[in-house]
mmCIF file of C-alpha atoms in Angstrom:
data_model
loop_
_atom_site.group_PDB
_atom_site.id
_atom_site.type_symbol
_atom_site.label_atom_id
_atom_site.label_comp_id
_atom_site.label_asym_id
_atom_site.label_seq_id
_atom_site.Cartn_x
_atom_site.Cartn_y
_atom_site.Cartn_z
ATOM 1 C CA UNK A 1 -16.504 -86.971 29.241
ATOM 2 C CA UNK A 2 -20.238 -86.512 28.782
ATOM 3 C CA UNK A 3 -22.326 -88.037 31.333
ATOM 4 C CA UNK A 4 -24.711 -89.297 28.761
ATOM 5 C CA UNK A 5 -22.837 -91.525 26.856
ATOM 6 C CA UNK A 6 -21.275 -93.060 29.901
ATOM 7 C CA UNK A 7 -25.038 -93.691 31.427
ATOM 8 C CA UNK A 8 -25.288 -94.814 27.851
ATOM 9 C CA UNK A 9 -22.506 -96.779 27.735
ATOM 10 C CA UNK A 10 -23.225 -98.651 31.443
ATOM 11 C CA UNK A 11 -26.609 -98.922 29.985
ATOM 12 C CA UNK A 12 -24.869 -101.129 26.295
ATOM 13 C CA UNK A 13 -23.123 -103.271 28.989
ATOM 14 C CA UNK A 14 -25.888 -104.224 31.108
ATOM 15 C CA UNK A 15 -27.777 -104.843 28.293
ATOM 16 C CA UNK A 16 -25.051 -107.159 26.447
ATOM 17 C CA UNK A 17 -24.508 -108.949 30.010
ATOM 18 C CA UNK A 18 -28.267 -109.893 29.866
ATOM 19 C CA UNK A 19 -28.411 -111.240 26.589
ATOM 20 C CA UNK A 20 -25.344 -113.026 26.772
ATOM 21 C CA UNK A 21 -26.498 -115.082 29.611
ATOM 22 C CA UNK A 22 -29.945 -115.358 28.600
ATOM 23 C CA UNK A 23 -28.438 -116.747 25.148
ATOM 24 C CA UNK A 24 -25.941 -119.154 26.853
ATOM 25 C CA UNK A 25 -28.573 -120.887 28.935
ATOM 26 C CA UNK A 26 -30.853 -121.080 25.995
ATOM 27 C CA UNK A 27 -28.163 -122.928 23.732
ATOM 28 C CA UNK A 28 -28.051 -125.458 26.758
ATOM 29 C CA UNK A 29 -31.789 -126.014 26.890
ATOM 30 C CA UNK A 30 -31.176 -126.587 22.855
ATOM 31 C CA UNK A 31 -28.864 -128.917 22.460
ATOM 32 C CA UNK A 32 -30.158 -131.403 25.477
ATOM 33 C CA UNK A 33 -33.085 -130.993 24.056
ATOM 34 C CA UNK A 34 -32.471 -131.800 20.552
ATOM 35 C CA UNK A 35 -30.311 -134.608 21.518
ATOM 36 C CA UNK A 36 -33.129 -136.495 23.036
ATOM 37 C CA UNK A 37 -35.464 -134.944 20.214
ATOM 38 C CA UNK A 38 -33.130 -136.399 17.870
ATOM 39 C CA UNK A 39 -33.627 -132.518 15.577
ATOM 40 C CA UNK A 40 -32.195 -130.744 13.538
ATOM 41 C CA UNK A 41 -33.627 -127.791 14.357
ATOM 42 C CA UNK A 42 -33.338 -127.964 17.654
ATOM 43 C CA UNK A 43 -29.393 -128.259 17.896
ATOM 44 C CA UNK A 44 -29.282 -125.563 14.782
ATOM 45 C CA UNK A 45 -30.930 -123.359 17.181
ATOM 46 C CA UNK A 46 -28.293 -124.515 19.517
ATOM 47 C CA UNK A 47 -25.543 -123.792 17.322
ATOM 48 C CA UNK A 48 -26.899 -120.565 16.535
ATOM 49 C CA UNK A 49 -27.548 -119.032 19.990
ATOM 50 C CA UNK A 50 -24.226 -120.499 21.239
ATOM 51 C CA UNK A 51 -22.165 -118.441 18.438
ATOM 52 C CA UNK A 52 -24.448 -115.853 19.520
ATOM 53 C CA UNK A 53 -23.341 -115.614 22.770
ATOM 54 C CA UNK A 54 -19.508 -115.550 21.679
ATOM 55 C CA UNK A 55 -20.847 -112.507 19.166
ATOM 56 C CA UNK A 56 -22.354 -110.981 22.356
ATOM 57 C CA UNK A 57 -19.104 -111.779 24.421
ATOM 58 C CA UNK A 58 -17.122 -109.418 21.466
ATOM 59 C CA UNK A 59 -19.936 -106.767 21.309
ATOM 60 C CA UNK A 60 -18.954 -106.262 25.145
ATOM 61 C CA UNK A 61 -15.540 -105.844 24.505
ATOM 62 C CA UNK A 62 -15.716 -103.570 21.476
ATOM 63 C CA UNK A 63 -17.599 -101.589 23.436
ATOM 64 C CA UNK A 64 -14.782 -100.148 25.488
ATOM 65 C CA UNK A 65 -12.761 -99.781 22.269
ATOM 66 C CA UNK A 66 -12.169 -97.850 19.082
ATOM 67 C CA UNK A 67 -14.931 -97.532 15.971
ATOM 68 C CA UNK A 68 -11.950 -99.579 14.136
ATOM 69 C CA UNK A 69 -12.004 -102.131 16.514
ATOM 70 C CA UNK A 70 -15.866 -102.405 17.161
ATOM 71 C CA UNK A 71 -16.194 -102.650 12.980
ATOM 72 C CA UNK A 72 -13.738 -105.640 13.073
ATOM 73 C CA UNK A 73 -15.724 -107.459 15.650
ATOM 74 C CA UNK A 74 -18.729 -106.865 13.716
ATOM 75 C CA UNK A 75 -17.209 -108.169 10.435
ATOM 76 C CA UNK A 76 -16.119 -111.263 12.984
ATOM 77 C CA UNK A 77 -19.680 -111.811 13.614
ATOM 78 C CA UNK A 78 -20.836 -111.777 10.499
ATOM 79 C CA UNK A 79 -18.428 -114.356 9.434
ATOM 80 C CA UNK A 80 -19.395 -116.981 12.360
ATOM 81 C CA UNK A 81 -22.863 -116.353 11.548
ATOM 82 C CA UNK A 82 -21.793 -117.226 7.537
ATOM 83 C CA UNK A 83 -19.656 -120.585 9.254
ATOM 84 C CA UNK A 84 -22.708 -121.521 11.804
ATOM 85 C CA UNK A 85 -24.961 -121.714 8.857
ATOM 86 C CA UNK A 86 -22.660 -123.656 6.989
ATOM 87 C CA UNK A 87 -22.728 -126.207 9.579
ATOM 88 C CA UNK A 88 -26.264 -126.664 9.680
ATOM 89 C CA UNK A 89 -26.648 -127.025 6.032
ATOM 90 C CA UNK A 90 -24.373 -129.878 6.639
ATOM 91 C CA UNK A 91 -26.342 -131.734 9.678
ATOM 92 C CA UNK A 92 -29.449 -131.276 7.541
ATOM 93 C CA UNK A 93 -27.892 -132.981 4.427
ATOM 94 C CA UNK A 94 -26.722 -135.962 6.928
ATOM 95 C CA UNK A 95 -29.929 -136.165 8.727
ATOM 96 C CA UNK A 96 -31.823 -136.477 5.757
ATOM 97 C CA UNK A 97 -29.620 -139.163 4.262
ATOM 98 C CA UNK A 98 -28.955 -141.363 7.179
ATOM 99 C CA UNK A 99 -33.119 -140.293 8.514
ATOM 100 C CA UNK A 100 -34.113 -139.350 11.828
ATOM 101 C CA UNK A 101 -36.962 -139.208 14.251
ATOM 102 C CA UNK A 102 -37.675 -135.653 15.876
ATOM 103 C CA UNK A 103 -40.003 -135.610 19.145
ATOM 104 C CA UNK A 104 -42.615 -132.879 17.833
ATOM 105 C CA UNK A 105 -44.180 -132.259 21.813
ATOM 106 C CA UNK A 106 -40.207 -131.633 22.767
ATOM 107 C CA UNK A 107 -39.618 -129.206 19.900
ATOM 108 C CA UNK A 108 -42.178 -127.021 20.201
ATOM 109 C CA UNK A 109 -41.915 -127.044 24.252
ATOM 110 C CA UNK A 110 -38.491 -125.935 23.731
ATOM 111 C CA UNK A 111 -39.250 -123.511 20.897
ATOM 112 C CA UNK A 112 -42.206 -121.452 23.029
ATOM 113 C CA UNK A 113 -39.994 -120.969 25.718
ATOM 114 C CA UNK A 114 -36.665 -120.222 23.724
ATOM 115 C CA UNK A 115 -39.027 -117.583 21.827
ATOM 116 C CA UNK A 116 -40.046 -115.862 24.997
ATOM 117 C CA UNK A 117 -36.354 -115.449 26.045
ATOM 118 C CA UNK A 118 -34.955 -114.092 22.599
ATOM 119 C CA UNK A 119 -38.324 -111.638 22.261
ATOM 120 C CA UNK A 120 -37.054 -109.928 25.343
ATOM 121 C CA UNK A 121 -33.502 -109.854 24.656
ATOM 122 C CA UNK A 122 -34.709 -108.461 21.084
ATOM 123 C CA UNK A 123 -36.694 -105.475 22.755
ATOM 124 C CA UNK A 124 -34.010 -105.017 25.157
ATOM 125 C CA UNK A 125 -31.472 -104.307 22.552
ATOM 126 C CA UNK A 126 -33.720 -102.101 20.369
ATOM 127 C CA UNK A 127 -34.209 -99.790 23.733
ATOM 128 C CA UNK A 128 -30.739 -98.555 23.274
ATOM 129 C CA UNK A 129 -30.287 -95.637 21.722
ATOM 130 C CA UNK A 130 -28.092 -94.490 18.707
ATOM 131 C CA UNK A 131 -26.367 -98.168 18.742
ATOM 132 C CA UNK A 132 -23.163 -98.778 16.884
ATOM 133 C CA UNK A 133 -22.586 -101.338 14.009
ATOM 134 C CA UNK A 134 -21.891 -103.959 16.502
ATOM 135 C CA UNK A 135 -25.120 -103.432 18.470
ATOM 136 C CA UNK A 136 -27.101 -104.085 15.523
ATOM 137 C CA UNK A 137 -25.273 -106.756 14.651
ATOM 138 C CA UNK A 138 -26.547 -107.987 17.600
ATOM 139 C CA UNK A 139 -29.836 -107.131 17.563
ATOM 140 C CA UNK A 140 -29.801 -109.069 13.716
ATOM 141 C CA UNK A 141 -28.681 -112.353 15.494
ATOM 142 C CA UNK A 142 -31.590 -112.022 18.185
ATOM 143 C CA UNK A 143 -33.975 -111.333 15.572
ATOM 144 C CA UNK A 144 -33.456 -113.984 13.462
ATOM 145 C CA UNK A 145 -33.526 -116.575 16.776
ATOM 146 C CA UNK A 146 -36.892 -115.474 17.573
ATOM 147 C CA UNK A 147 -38.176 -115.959 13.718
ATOM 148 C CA UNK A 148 -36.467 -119.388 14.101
ATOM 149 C CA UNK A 149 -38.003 -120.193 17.314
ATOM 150 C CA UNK A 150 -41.441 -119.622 15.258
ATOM 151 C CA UNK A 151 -40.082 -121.642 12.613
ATOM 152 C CA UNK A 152 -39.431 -124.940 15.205
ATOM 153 C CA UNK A 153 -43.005 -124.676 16.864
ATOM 154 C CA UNK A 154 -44.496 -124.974 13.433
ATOM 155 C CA UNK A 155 -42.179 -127.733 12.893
ATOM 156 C CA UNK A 156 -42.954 -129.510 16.202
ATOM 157 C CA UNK A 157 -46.728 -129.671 15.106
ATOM 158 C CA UNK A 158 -46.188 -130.635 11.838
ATOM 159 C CA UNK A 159 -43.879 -133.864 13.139
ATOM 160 C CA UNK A 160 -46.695 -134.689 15.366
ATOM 161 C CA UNK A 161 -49.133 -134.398 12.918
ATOM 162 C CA UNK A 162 -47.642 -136.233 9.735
ATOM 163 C CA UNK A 163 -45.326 -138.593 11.871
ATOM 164 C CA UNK A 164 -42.619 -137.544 9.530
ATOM 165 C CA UNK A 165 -39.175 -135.692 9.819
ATOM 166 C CA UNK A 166 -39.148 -133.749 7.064
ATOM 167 C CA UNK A 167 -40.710 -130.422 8.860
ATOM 168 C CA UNK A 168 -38.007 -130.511 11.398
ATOM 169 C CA UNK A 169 -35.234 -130.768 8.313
ATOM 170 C CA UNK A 170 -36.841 -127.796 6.044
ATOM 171 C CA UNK A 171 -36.824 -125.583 9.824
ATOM 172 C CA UNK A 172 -32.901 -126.819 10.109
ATOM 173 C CA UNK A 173 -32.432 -126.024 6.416
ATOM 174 C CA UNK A 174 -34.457 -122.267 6.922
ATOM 175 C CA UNK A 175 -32.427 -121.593 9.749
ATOM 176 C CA UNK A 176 -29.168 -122.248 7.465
ATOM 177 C CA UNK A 177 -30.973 -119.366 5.078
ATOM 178 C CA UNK A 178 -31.377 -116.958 7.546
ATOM 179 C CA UNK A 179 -28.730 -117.002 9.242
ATOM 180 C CA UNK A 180 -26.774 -116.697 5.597
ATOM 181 C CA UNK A 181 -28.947 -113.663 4.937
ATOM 182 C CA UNK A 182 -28.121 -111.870 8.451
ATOM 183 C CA UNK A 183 -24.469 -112.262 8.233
ATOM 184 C CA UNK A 184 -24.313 -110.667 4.275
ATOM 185 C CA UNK A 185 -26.450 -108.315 6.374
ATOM 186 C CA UNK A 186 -23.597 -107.616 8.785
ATOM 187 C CA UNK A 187 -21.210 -107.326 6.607
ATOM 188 C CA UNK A 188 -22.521 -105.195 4.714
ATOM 189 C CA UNK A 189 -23.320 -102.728 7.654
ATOM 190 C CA UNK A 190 -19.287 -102.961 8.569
ATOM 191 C CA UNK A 191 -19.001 -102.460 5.264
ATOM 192 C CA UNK A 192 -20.299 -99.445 4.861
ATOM 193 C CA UNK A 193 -19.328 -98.453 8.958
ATOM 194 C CA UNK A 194 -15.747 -98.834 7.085
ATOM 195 C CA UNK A 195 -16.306 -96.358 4.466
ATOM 196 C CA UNK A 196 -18.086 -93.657 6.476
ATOM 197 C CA UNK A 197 -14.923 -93.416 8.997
ATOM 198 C CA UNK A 198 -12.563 -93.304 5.751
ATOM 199 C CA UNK A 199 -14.197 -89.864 4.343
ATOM 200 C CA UNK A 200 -14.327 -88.788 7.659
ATOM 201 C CA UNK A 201 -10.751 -89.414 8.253
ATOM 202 C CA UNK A 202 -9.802 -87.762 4.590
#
């Protein structure tokens, strides 16, 4: 065994522990929050750091497992990320039909401090080095939280401003988009995770 990988290693865990927590309290914060901010992007950003934490939760575990196995949980990641969005497309189409009215002072509250929280889980998963298709699967999902956290607090002004709920939709709606485009990303990293093991193994 080479001490370096396992400091590594211990170091991946720790790491994955962190962010897993950090995420989980964050999706609580999100969805009381947009509850009694009746918005969208509020609970998409809910959604979204909830299925991170279960992506987290499988990044742990693939970590004390085979390439194979840490490519499937990838691939699994990808895929929630794909449903998730799916999801919020939905509660965006209802919300505009039926109509809503998002508390702008709540949303951006929320979003400034949900932005501080995935900023440092994003630079404490790009401090690890040489990290596996699952890591930076990871590191995709906390990415794209922090863009959407940016995203909300424009939002949040822009529903106090107008008086209207049509910011907090097109953020619920963006968030949909992004999410879409980091899970193709995802997949497309297992993808080709999947091929470089096959010529190694021929």
């Amino acid at each position: 065994m080479i001490p370096g990988n396992d400091n590594n290693g211990g170091q991946e865990r720790r790491t994955l522990w962190i962010v897993l927590l950090l995420n989980a309290a964050i999706a609580a914060g999100f969805f009381v929050s947009g509850f009694f901010a009746d918005s969208s992007a509020l609970i998409a950003n809910g959604v979204d750091n909830l299925s991170d934490t279960a992506v987290y939760a499988l990044s742990l575990v693939a970590l004390t497992r085979g390439q194979t196995w840490k490519t499937r949980a990838a691939v699994a990641s990808g895929v929630m990320l794909l449903i998730f969005a799916g999801g919020i497309l939905i509660d965006v189409g209802r919300r505009y039909v039926r109509g809503s009215e998002p508390i702008g002072p709540t949303m951006m509250v929320m979003s400034a401090i949900a932005g501080v929280v995935n900023y440092l889980c994003l630079r404490l998963l790009q401090r690890l080095k040489d990290p596996d298709v699952n890591l930076r699967a990871a590191t995709t999902f906390s990415f794209n939280d922090f863009i959407s956290n940016g995203g909300i607090l424009i939002a949040g002004v822009l529903v106090l401003w107008l008086g209207t709920n049509w910011p907090d939709l097109l953020v619920g709606f963006a968030t949909a988009i992004i999410a879409i485009k980091g899970g193709v990303e995802i997949l497309r990293d297992a993808r080709a995770e999947t091929k470089k093991s096959e010529r190694r193994s021929s």
